[in-house]
Coordinates of C-alpha atoms in Angstrom, one line a residue:
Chain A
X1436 CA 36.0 52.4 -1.7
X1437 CA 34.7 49.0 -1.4
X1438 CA 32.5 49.5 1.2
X1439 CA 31.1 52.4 -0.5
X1440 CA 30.3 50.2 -3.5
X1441 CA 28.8 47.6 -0.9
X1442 CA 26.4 50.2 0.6
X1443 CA 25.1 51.3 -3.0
X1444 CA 24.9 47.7 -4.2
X1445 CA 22.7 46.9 -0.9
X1446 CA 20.1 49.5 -1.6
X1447 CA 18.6 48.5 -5.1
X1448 CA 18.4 45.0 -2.9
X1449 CA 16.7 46.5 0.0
X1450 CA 14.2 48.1 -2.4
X1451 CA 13.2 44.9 -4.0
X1452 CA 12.6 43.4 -0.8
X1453 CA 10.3 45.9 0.5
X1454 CA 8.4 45.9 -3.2
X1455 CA 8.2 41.9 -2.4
X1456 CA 7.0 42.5 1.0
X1457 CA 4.6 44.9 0.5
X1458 CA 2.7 42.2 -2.4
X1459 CA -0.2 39.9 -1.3
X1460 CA 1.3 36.4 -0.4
X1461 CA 1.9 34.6 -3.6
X1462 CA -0.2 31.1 -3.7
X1463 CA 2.4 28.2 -2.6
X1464 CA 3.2 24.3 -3.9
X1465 CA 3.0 22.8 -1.1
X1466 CA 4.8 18.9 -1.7
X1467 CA 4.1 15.6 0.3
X1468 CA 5.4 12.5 -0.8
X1469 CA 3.9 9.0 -0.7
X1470 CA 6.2 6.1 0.1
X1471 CA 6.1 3.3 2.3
X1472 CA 2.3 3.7 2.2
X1473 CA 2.3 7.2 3.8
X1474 CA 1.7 10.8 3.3
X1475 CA 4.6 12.7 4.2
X1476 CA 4.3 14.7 6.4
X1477 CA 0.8 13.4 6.9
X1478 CA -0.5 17.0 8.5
X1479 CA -0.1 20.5 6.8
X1480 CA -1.1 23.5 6.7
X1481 CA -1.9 25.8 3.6
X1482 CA -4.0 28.8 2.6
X1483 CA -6.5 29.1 0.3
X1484 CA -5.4 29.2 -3.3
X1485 CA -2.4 27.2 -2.3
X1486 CA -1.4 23.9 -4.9
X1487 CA -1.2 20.3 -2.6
X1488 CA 1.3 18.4 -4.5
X1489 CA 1.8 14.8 -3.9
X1490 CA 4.4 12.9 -5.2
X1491 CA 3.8 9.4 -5.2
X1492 CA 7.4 7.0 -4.7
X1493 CA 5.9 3.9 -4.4
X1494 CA 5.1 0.9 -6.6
X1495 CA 1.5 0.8 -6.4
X1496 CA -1.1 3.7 -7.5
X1497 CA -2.5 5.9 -4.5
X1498 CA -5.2 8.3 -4.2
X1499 CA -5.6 11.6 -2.5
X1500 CA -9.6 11.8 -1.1
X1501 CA -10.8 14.4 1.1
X1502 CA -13.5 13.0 3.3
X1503 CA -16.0 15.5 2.5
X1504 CA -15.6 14.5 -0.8
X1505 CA -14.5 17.9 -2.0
X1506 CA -11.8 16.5 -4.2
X1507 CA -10.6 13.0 -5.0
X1508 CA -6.9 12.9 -7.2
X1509 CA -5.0 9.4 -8.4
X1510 CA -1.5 9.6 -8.4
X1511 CA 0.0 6.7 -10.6
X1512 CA 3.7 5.1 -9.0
X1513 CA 6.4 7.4 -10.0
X1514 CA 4.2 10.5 -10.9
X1515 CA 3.0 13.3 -9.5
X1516 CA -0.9 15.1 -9.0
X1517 CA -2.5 18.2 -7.2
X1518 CA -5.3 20.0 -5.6
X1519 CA -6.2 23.6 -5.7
X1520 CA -7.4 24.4 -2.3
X1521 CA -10.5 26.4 -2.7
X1522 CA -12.5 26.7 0.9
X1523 CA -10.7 27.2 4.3
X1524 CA -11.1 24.7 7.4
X1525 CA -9.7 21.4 8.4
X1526 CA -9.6 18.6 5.6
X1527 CA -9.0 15.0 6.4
X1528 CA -7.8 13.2 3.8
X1529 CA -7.0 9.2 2.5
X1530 CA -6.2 7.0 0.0
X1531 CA -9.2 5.0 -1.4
X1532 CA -7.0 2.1 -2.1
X1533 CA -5.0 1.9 1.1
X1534 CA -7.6 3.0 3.6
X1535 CA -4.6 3.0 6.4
X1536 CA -3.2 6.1 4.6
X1537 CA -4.6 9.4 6.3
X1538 CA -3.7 12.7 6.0
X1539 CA -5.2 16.2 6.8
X1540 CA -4.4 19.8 5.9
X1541 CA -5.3 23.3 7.7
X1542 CA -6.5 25.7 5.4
X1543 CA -7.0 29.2 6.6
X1544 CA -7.8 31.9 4.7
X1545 CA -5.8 34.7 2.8
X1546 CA -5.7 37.8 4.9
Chain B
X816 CA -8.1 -23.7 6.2
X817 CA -5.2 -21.2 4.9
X818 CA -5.1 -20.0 8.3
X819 CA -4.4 -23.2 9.3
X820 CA -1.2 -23.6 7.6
X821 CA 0.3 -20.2 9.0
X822 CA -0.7 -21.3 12.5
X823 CA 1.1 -24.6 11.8
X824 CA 4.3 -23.0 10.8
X825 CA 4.3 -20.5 14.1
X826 CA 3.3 -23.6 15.9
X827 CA 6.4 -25.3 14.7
X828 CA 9.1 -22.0 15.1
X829 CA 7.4 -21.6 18.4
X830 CA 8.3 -25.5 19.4
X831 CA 11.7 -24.8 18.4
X832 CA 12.3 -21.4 19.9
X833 CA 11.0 -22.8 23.0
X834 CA 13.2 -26.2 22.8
X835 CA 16.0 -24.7 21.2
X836 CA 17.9 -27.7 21.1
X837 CA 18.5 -28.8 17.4
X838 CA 19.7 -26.3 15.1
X839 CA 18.7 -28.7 12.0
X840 CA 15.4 -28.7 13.3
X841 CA 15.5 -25.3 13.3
X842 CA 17.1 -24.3 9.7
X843 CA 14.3 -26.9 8.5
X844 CA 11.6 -25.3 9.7
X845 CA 12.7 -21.7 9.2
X846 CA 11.7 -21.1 5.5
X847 CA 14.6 -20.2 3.3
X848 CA 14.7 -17.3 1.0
X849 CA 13.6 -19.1 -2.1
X850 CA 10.5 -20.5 -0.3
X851 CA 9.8 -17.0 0.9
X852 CA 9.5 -15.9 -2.4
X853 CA 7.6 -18.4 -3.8
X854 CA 5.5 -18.5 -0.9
X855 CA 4.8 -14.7 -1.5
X856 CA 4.6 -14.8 -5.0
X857 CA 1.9 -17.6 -5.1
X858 CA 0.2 -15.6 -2.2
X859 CA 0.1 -12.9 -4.8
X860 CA -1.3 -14.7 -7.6
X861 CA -4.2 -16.3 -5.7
X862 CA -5.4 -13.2 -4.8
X863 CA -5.4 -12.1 -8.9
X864 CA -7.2 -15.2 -9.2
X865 CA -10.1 -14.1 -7.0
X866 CA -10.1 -10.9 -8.3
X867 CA -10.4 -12.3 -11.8
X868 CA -13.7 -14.4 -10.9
X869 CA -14.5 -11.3 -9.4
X870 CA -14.4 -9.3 -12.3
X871 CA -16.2 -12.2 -14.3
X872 CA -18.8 -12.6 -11.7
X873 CA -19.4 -9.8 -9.7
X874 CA -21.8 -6.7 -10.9
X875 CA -21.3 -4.5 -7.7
X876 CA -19.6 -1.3 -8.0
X877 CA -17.9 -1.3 -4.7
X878 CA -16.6 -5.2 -5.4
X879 CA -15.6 -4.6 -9.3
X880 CA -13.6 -1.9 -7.9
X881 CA -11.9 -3.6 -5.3
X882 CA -11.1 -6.6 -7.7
X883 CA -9.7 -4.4 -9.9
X884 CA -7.6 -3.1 -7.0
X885 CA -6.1 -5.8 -6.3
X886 CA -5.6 -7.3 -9.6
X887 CA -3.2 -3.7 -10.4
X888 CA -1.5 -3.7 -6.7
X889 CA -0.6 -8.0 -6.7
X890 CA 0.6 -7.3 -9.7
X891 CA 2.7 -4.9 -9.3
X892 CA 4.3 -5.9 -6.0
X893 CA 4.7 -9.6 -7.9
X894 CA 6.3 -7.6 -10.9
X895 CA 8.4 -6.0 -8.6
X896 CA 9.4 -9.3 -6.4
X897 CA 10.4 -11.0 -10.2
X898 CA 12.1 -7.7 -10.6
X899 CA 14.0 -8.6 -7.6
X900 CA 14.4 -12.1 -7.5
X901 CA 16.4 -11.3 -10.9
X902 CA 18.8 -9.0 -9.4
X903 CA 19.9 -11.6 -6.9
X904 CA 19.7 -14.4 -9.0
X905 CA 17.5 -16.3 -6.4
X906 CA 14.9 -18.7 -8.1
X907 CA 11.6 -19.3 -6.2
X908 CA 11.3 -22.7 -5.0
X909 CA 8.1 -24.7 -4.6
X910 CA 7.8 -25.8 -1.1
X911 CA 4.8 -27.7 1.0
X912 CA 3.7 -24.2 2.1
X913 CA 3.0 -22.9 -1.1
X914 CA 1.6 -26.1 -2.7
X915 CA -1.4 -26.0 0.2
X916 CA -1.8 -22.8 -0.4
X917 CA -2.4 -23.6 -4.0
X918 CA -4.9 -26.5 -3.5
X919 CA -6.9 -24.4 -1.0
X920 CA -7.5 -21.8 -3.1
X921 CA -8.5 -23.9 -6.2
X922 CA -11.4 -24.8 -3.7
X923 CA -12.3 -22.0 -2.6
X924 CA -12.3 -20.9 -6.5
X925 CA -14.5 -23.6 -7.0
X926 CA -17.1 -22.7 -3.9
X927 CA -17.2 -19.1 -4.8
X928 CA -17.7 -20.3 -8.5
X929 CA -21.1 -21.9 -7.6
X930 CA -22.5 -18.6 -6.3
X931 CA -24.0 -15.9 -7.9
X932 CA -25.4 -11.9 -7.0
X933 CA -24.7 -10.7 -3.5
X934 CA -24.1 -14.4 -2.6
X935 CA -21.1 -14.6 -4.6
X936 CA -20.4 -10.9 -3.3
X937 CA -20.5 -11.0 0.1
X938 CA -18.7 -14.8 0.2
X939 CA -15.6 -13.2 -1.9
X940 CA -15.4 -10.2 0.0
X941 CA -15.4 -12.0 3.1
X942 CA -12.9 -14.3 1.8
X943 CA -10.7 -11.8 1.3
X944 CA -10.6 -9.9 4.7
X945 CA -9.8 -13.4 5.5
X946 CA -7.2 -14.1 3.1
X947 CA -5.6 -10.7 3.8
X948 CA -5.4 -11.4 7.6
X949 CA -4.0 -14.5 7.0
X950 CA -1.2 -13.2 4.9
X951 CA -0.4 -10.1 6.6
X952 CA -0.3 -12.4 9.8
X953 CA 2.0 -15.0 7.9
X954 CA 4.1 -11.8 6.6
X955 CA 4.5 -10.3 10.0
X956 CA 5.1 -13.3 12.1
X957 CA 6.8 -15.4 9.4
X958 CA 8.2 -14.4 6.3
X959 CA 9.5 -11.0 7.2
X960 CA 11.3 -12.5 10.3
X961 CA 12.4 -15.1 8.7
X962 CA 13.9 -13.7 5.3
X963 CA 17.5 -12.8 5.1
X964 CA 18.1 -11.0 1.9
X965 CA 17.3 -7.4 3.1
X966 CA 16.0 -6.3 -0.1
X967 CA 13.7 -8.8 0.3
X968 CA 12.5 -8.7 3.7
X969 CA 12.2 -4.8 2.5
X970 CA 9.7 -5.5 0.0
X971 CA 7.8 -8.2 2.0
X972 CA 7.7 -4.9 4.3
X973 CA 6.3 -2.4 1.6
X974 CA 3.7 -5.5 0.6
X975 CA 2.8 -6.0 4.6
X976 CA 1.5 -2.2 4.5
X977 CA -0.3 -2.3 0.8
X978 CA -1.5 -5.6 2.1
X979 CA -2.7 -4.1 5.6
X980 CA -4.6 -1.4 2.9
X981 CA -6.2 -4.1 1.7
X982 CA -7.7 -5.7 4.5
X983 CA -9.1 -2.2 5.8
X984 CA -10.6 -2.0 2.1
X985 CA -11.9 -5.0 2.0
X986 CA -13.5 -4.5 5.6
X987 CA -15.1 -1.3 4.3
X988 CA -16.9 -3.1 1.6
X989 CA -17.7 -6.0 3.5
X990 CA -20.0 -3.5 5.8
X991 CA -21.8 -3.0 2.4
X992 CA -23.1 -6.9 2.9
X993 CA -23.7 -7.2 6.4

């Protein structure tokens, strides 16, 4: 009897997984944290439409600035900020304050 | 000149690592926690200082911003050092070290003072790739090495890498007066 009940219970779950399956990727958060003068982890990848998080952990104020100048956030100590990714291709990436911070993502585009 | 002071201190631990032979030499020369914080702190406030005449003087874009940059992140590393030095109940203590570095910078002050436009610009950005090289040098070869309290020599870590930040910073702008 119980594994009767089991095999019913597992279906209305199998059916939600293929539902979720079947649905475009959902746009992610991706996080990276800032402490001891670092982005970490200092490489991603994302796709486009995907959230860059960064959290920032240490005592001074840090920015995020892609080289090409496409964005350019401030993350105050203790807080958090983030970027929409809108264009696919590599982005290098640095803080304006503490030039010895880099960091780069991947974005490729949504199939 | 400031440069001068950190090269005399290796100098000295050098001697002694080298002749090993008196461990009173050696505790006298080795600065002690105390020092190390005042030594930092006052390292800290000089550079606030600059900034300060910076701010006063200075009508560059690239330079107001870096003074203001460093006026926010001396600041908060020396808030964060007080912060610290509260905890352990150690109290800074003046030292030869950071009375020199005192004086030198009151002249130095008072040369930049006298200058004015992209004179005063490019002498106080220079100074301060200067300054910072000397302090990360004096951090890295000295004060870290030398501190015991390990939340202390952790935060004269953290400042070695905001003040390495710095110097790259301050490099980058500096290209702007070559």
């Amino acid at each position: 009897m119980r594994q009767l009940d089991l095999r019913f219970g597992a279906l209305p779950v199998l059916a939600c997984l293929a539902v979720i399956m079947a649905e475009p990727a959902r746009a992610e958060v991706i996080h990276v944290t800032m402490e001891q003068i670092a982005y970490t982890p200092a490489q991603i990848s994302a796709y486009v439409g995907d959230t860059v998080e960064w959290d920032n952990k240490d005592i001074v104020a840090h920015t995020a600035t892609a080289r090409d100048n496409s964005w350019d956030v401030v993350i105050a100590p203790s807080s958090k900020n983030s970027v929409v990714l809108k264009s696919a291709g590599t982005v290098a990436y640095y803080c304006r304050f503490h030039p010895n911070m880099v960091g780069q993502i991947t974005v490729k585009p949504r199939e | 000149m400031f440069v001068r002071i950190f090269i005399q201190i290796g100098v000295a631990i050098a001697a002694i690592c080298l002749f090993a032979s008196s461990g009173f030499a050696q505790t006298a020369a080795k600065p002690t926690d105390p020092q190390i914080a005042h030594i930092a702190y006052t390292a800290d406030q000089i550079d606030i200082q600059a900034a300060q005449l910076a701010l006063k003087k200075s009508k560059n874009k690239d330079v107001r911003a870096f003074a203001s940059d460093m006026v926010r992140d001396h600041t908060a590393v020396n808030n964060k050092a007080l912060a610290l030095l509260k905890k352990l109940k150690v109290k800074p203590e003046d030292n030869d070290t950071s009375r020199q570095l005192s004086k030198q910078a009151s002249d130095k002050r008072a040369e930049l003072s006298k200058l004015n436009g992209s004179a005063f610009d490019k002498a106080y950005v220079d100074n301060e790739v200067a300054y910072h090289k000397t302090v990360n040098d004096a951090l890295q070869n000295t004060l870290i090495p030398s501190a015991s309290n390990q939340e202390l020599k952790d935060l004269l870590t953290t400042g070695l890498k905001i003040f390495q930040g710095h110097q790259q910073h301050a490099e980058q702008v500096a290209t702007e007066f070559k």
